[in-house]
mmCIF file of C-alpha atoms in Angstrom:
data_model
loop_
_atom_site.group_PDB
_atom_site.id
_atom_site.type_symbol
_atom_site.label_atom_id
_atom_site.label_comp_id
_atom_site.label_asym_id
_atom_site.label_seq_id
_atom_site.Cartn_x
_atom_site.Cartn_y
_atom_site.Cartn_z
ATOM 1 C CA MET Z 1 0.000 0.000 0.000
ATOM 2 C CA PHE Z 2 2.825 2.394 0.890
ATOM 3 C CA ALA Z 3 5.520 0.694 -1.221
ATOM 4 C CA ASP Z 4 8.026 2.609 -3.310
ATOM 5 C CA PHE Z 5 11.426 1.931 -4.838
ATOM 6 C CA LYS Z 6 13.682 4.231 -2.836
ATOM 7 C CA GLY Z 7 14.783 1.566 -0.328
ATOM 8 C CA LEU Z 8 17.980 -0.301 -1.143
ATOM 9 C CA PHE Z 9 17.098 -3.576 -2.920
ATOM 10 C CA ARG Z 10 13.580 -3.481 -1.522
ATOM 11 C CA TYR Z 11 11.661 -4.534 -4.633
ATOM 12 C CA GLU Z 12 14.244 -4.664 -7.426
ATOM 13 C CA ALA Z 13 14.731 -8.414 -6.991
ATOM 14 C CA TYR Z 14 11.126 -9.110 -7.964
ATOM 15 C CA LEU Z 15 11.398 -6.904 -11.030
ATOM 16 C CA LEU Z 16 14.656 -8.551 -12.062
ATOM 17 C CA VAL Z 17 13.119 -12.028 -11.848
ATOM 18 C CA GLY Z 18 10.141 -10.925 -13.941
ATOM 19 C CA PHE Z 19 12.426 -9.255 -16.470
ATOM 20 C CA SER Z 20 14.571 -12.393 -16.721
ATOM 21 C CA MET Z 21 11.559 -14.665 -17.219
ATOM 22 C CA ALA Z 22 10.376 -12.485 -20.094
ATOM 23 C CA LEU Z 23 13.804 -12.015 -21.674
ATOM 24 C CA ILE Z 24 15.652 -15.328 -21.361
ATOM 25 C CA PRO Z 25 13.558 -17.205 -23.960
ATOM 26 C CA LYS Z 26 14.348 -14.436 -26.437
ATOM 27 C CA VAL Z 27 18.126 -14.399 -25.999
ATOM 28 C CA LYS Z 28 19.130 -17.998 -26.672
ATOM 29 C CA ASP Z 29 20.380 -16.970 -30.117
ATOM 30 C CA LEU Z 30 22.750 -14.522 -28.430
ATOM 31 C CA PHE Z 31 24.938 -17.442 -27.417
ATOM 32 C CA LEU Z 32 24.857 -19.013 -30.884
ATOM 33 C CA ASP Z 33 25.845 -15.948 -32.924
ATOM 34 C CA PHE Z 34 26.654 -12.965 -30.738
ATOM 35 C CA LYS Z 35 27.445 -10.420 -33.475
ATOM 36 C CA LYS Z 36 24.439 -11.284 -35.622
ATOM 37 C CA TYR Z 37 22.091 -11.159 -32.628
ATOM 38 C CA CYS Z 38 23.352 -7.714 -31.581
ATOM 39 C CA ARG Z 39 22.744 -6.395 -35.106
ATOM 40 C CA THR Z 40 19.244 -7.823 -35.477
ATOM 41 C CA GLU Z 41 17.976 -7.412 -31.901
ATOM 42 C CA ILE Z 42 19.269 -3.949 -31.088
ATOM 43 C CA LEU Z 43 16.694 -3.059 -28.407
ATOM 44 C CA ILE Z 44 17.093 -6.305 -26.487
ATOM 45 C CA SER Z 45 20.887 -6.049 -26.747
ATOM 46 C CA ILE Z 46 20.776 -2.545 -25.260
ATOM 47 C CA LEU Z 47 18.533 -3.755 -22.427
ATOM 48 C CA ILE Z 48 20.932 -6.601 -21.663
ATOM 49 C CA ALA Z 49 23.931 -4.244 -21.643
ATOM 50 C CA MET Z 50 22.117 -1.788 -19.375
ATOM 51 C CA ASN Z 51 21.223 -4.537 -16.929
ATOM 52 C CA ILE Z 52 24.795 -5.822 -16.836
ATOM 53 C CA LEU Z 53 25.978 -2.321 -15.936
ATOM 54 C CA LEU Z 54 23.176 -2.028 -13.370
ATOM 55 C CA LEU Z 55 24.170 -5.336 -11.778
ATOM 56 C CA ILE Z 56 27.790 -4.162 -11.493
ATOM 57 C CA TYR Z 57 26.627 -0.948 -9.827
ATOM 58 C CA LYS Z 58 24.243 -2.821 -7.535
ATOM 59 C CA GLY Z 59 27.038 -5.234 -6.644
ATOM 60 C CA TRP Z 60 29.182 -2.312 -5.499
ATOM 61 C CA ILE Z 61 26.324 -0.866 -3.440
ATOM 62 C CA ALA Z 62 25.512 -4.316 -2.048
ATOM 63 C CA HIS Z 63 29.069 -4.638 -0.758
ATOM 64 C CA GLN Z 64 28.518 -1.561 1.405
ATOM 65 C CA VAL Z 65 25.197 -2.932 2.618
ATOM 66 C CA ILE Z 66 26.751 -6.284 3.505
ATOM 67 C CA ASP Z 67 29.714 -4.599 5.184
ATOM 68 C CA ASN Z 68 27.815 -2.101 7.356
ATOM 69 C CA GLY Z 69 24.094 -2.715 6.887
ATOM 70 C CA GLY Z 70 23.749 -5.597 9.309
ATOM 71 C CA LYS Z 71 25.943 -3.739 11.776
ATOM 72 C CA ASN Z 72 23.531 -0.772 11.602
ATOM 73 C CA ILE Z 73 20.539 -2.990 12.336
ATOM 74 C CA TYR Z 74 22.281 -4.726 15.225
ATOM 75 C CA GLU Z 75 23.538 -1.545 16.857
ATOM 76 C CA GLN Z 76 20.290 0.380 16.560
ATOM 77 C CA GLN Z 77 17.229 -1.808 16.167
ATOM 78 C CA ILE Z 78 18.378 -5.027 17.833
ATOM 79 C CA GLN Z 79 19.741 -3.037 20.783
ATOM 80 C CA SER Z 80 16.423 -1.195 21.105
ATOM 81 C CA ALA Z 81 14.607 -4.528 21.007
ATOM 82 C CA ARG Z 82 16.879 -6.020 23.676
ATOM 83 C CA PHE Z 83 16.297 -3.011 25.908
ATOM 84 C CA LEU Z 84 12.524 -3.226 25.516
ATOM 85 C CA HIS Z 85 12.553 -6.984 26.076
ATOM 86 C CA THR Z 86 14.542 -6.544 29.291
ATOM 87 C CA TYR Z 87 12.516 -3.757 30.901
ATOM 88 C CA TYR Z 88 9.281 -3.187 28.952
ATOM 89 C CA ASN Z 89 8.418 -6.517 27.369
ATOM 90 C CA ASN Z 90 4.682 -6.240 28.083
ATOM 91 C CA SER Z 91 4.400 -2.456 28.030
ATOM 92 C CA LYS Z 92 2.610 -0.130 25.642
ATOM 93 C CA VAL Z 93 5.187 1.401 23.301
ATOM 94 C CA VAL Z 94 5.069 3.960 20.486
ATOM 95 C CA ALA Z 95 7.661 3.283 17.789
ATOM 96 C CA ASN Z 96 8.719 3.440 14.170
ATOM 97 C CA ASP Z 97 10.888 0.955 12.210
ATOM 98 C CA ILE Z 98 9.254 -1.847 14.136
ATOM 99 C CA GLY Z 99 10.719 -5.056 12.683
ATOM 100 C CA ALA Z 100 13.162 -6.048 15.410
ATOM 101 C CA ILE Z 101 11.160 -4.765 18.362
ATOM 102 C CA SER Z 102 8.066 -6.594 17.132
ATOM 103 C CA TYR Z 103 9.953 -9.856 16.595
ATOM 104 C CA TYR Z 104 11.935 -9.928 19.832
ATOM 105 C CA THR Z 105 9.384 -8.540 22.299
ATOM 106 C CA ASP Z 106 5.763 -8.878 23.376
ATOM 107 C CA ILE Z 107 5.106 -5.127 23.547
ATOM 108 C CA HIS Z 108 1.726 -3.574 22.778
ATOM 109 C CA LEU Z 109 2.778 -1.445 19.821
ATOM 110 C CA LEU Z 110 1.533 1.752 18.231
ATOM 111 C CA ASP Z 111 3.405 2.044 14.916
ATOM 112 C CA ILE Z 112 3.264 5.678 13.859
ATOM 113 C CA ILE Z 113 4.720 5.546 10.337
ATOM 114 C CA GLY Z 114 5.711 3.144 7.576
ATOM 115 C CA LEU Z 115 3.399 0.158 7.728
ATOM 116 C CA GLY Z 116 1.565 2.018 10.465
ATOM 117 C CA SER Z 117 -0.990 0.846 12.983
ATOM 118 C CA GLU Z 118 -4.600 1.125 11.867
ATOM 119 C CA GLU Z 119 -5.107 4.195 14.039
ATOM 120 C CA THR Z 120 -2.308 6.122 12.301
ATOM 121 C CA ILE Z 121 -2.968 5.243 8.646
ATOM 122 C CA VAL Z 122 -5.041 8.382 8.105
ATOM 123 C CA PHE Z 123 -1.943 10.435 8.973
ATOM 124 C CA ASN Z 124 0.349 8.439 6.654
ATOM 125 C CA GLU Z 125 -1.666 7.886 3.487
ATOM 126 C CA ASN Z 126 -0.995 9.816 0.274
ATOM 127 C CA ARG Z 127 2.428 10.933 1.519
ATOM 128 C CA LYS Z 128 0.963 13.241 4.135
ATOM 129 C CA THR Z 129 3.336 15.052 6.462
ATOM 130 C CA PHE Z 130 2.737 15.110 10.182
ATOM 131 C CA ASP Z 131 1.026 18.262 11.460
ATOM 132 C CA HIS Z 132 -0.657 19.615 14.580
ATOM 133 C CA LYS Z 133 -3.621 17.259 14.027
ATOM 134 C CA PHE Z 134 -1.292 14.279 14.261
ATOM 135 C CA GLU Z 135 0.362 15.753 17.347
ATOM 136 C CA ASP Z 136 -3.029 16.292 19.008
ATOM 137 C CA PHE Z 137 -4.139 12.772 18.125
ATOM 138 C CA LEU Z 138 -0.953 11.189 19.461
ATOM 139 C CA THR Z 139 -1.116 13.200 22.675
ATOM 140 C CA ARG Z 140 -4.719 12.247 23.403
ATOM 141 C CA TYR Z 141 -4.448 8.635 22.209
ATOM 142 C CA CYS Z 142 -1.356 7.836 24.273
ATOM 143 C CA LEU Z 143 -2.828 9.386 27.423
ATOM 144 C CA LYS Z 144 -6.182 7.658 26.992
ATOM 145 C CA ASN Z 145 -4.596 4.261 26.361
ATOM 146 C CA LYS Z 146 -1.833 4.679 28.947
ATOM 147 C CA TYR Z 147 1.238 4.221 26.763
ATOM 148 C CA ASP Z 148 4.525 4.037 28.658
ATOM 149 C CA ILE Z 149 7.424 4.987 26.382
ATOM 150 C CA ALA Z 150 8.286 5.906 22.800
ATOM 151 C CA VAL Z 151 11.308 4.783 20.765
ATOM 152 C CA VAL Z 152 11.345 6.967 17.667
ATOM 153 C CA TYR Z 153 13.261 9.030 15.130
ATOM 154 C CA ASP Z 154 12.706 12.678 16.056
ATOM 155 C CA GLY Z 155 13.111 13.807 12.447
ATOM 156 C CA TRP Z 156 10.107 11.826 11.281
ATOM 157 C CA PHE Z 157 7.816 13.927 13.490
ATOM 158 C CA GLN Z 158 8.725 17.136 11.639
ATOM 159 C CA GLY Z 159 8.535 19.143 14.848
ATOM 160 C CA HIS Z 160 5.266 17.627 16.087
ATOM 161 C CA ILE Z 161 6.410 15.519 19.024
ATOM 162 C CA PRO Z 162 3.737 15.653 21.763
ATOM 163 C CA GLY Z 163 4.575 18.256 24.374
ATOM 164 C CA ASN Z 164 3.833 15.942 27.278
ATOM 165 C CA TRP Z 165 6.498 13.440 26.194
ATOM 166 C CA LYS Z 166 9.803 13.809 28.068
ATOM 167 C CA LYS Z 167 13.017 12.758 26.349
ATOM 168 C CA ALA Z 168 15.053 10.362 28.473
ATOM 169 C CA ALA Z 169 17.940 9.550 26.135
ATOM 170 C CA VAL Z 170 19.301 9.496 22.606
ATOM 171 C CA LEU Z 171 21.026 6.439 21.119
ATOM 172 C CA LYS Z 172 23.641 7.267 18.482
ATOM 173 C CA ILE Z 173 25.453 5.060 15.972
ATOM 174 C CA LYS Z 174 27.865 5.761 13.088
ATOM 175 C CA ASN Z 175 28.159 5.008 9.354
ATOM 176 C CA LYS Z 176 24.485 4.963 8.364
ATOM 177 C CA VAL Z 177 23.720 2.540 5.517
ATOM 178 C CA THR Z 178 20.474 0.670 6.129
ATOM 179 C CA VAL Z 179 18.789 2.586 8.947
ATOM 180 C CA ALA Z 180 16.810 5.766 8.385
ATOM 181 C CA ARG Z 181 18.556 7.897 11.019
ATOM 182 C CA LEU Z 182 21.746 7.754 13.063
ATOM 183 C CA GLU Z 183 19.890 8.694 16.248
ATOM 184 C CA VAL Z 184 16.954 7.114 18.068
ATOM 185 C CA SER Z 185 15.245 8.963 20.907
ATOM 186 C CA ILE Z 186 13.642 7.311 23.911
ATOM 187 C CA TYR Z 187 10.768 9.234 25.515
ATOM 188 C CA SER Z 188 8.836 8.760 28.710
ATOM 189 C CA ILE Z 189 5.147 9.176 27.887
ATOM 190 C CA ASN Z 190 4.151 8.451 31.460
ATOM 191 C CA ARG Z 191 6.229 11.121 33.207
ATOM 192 C CA ASP Z 192 5.852 9.394 36.559
ATOM 193 C CA ASN Z 193 8.182 6.710 35.203
ATOM 194 C CA PHE Z 194 10.836 9.076 33.802
ATOM 195 C CA GLN Z 195 13.430 8.494 36.520
ATOM 196 C CA GLN Z 196 12.970 4.739 36.338
ATOM 197 C CA LEU Z 197 13.308 4.834 32.547
ATOM 198 C CA GLN Z 198 16.603 6.694 32.791
ATOM 199 C CA GLN Z 199 17.852 4.277 35.430
ATOM 200 C CA ASN Z 200 16.984 1.353 33.163
ATOM 201 C CA ILE Z 201 18.883 3.005 30.314
ATOM 202 C CA ARG Z 202 21.918 3.457 32.582
ATOM 203 C CA ASN Z 203 21.804 -0.142 33.769
ATOM 204 C CA PHE Z 204 21.353 -1.767 30.366
ATOM 205 C CA ASN Z 205 24.393 -3.351 28.735
ATOM 206 C CA TRP Z 206 24.404 -1.464 25.424
ATOM 207 C CA ASP Z 207 26.647 -2.495 22.550
ATOM 208 C CA LYS Z 208 30.018 -0.727 22.722
ATOM 209 C CA ASN Z 209 29.348 1.051 19.405
ATOM 210 C CA VAL Z 210 26.172 2.697 20.703
ATOM 211 C CA THR Z 211 26.639 6.124 22.258
ATOM 212 C CA VAL Z 212 23.978 6.745 24.908
ATOM 213 C CA VAL Z 213 23.267 10.380 25.782
ATOM 214 C CA LEU Z 214 20.959 10.910 28.756
ATOM 215 C CA LYS Z 215 18.730 13.993 28.763
ATOM 216 C CA ASP Z 216 17.665 16.184 31.675
#
């Protein structure tokens, strides 16, 4: 529903398989008489050449993804999931980029963007940007349903983070490849639990490559 092609290798593989299935039956003569085929099937020859160049380029990009992409996910999203599993495994949590935290925990999740929970789709559809209506909704919804903490990218809120949320810490990593932001913020939605949240952040055994900055 919200799919696009800007993510690295997100949907290209499916297109490449479809392209290959359509093209391979037409190129068998290429291997029998290469020069003749290139002269008679100019369009297909150009498409093949373009895809070879594209595969070389993608191979170079893929090397960077393999080298640092998994490291990004481990340092940011897996660490967030481990923290939530340790201290907030059955809590109500607001988050974005929810793959790891959904897989490794039993949290009650409100996904604000991307796939999005049902309640937030109206604020995400048709490439809408977050505004004061979204901020008002999130403020009221989280209070009414007694959400505990938020683990989010500040930049995705475009300045509309609920005023009653209190930032407890920022988690920073380096060399962004596969994650959307280098920094993840942890907020206390229930302000009565702010001190305990910060203590949990201090006590948790974060990966050595994660820089944890506590906020006042």
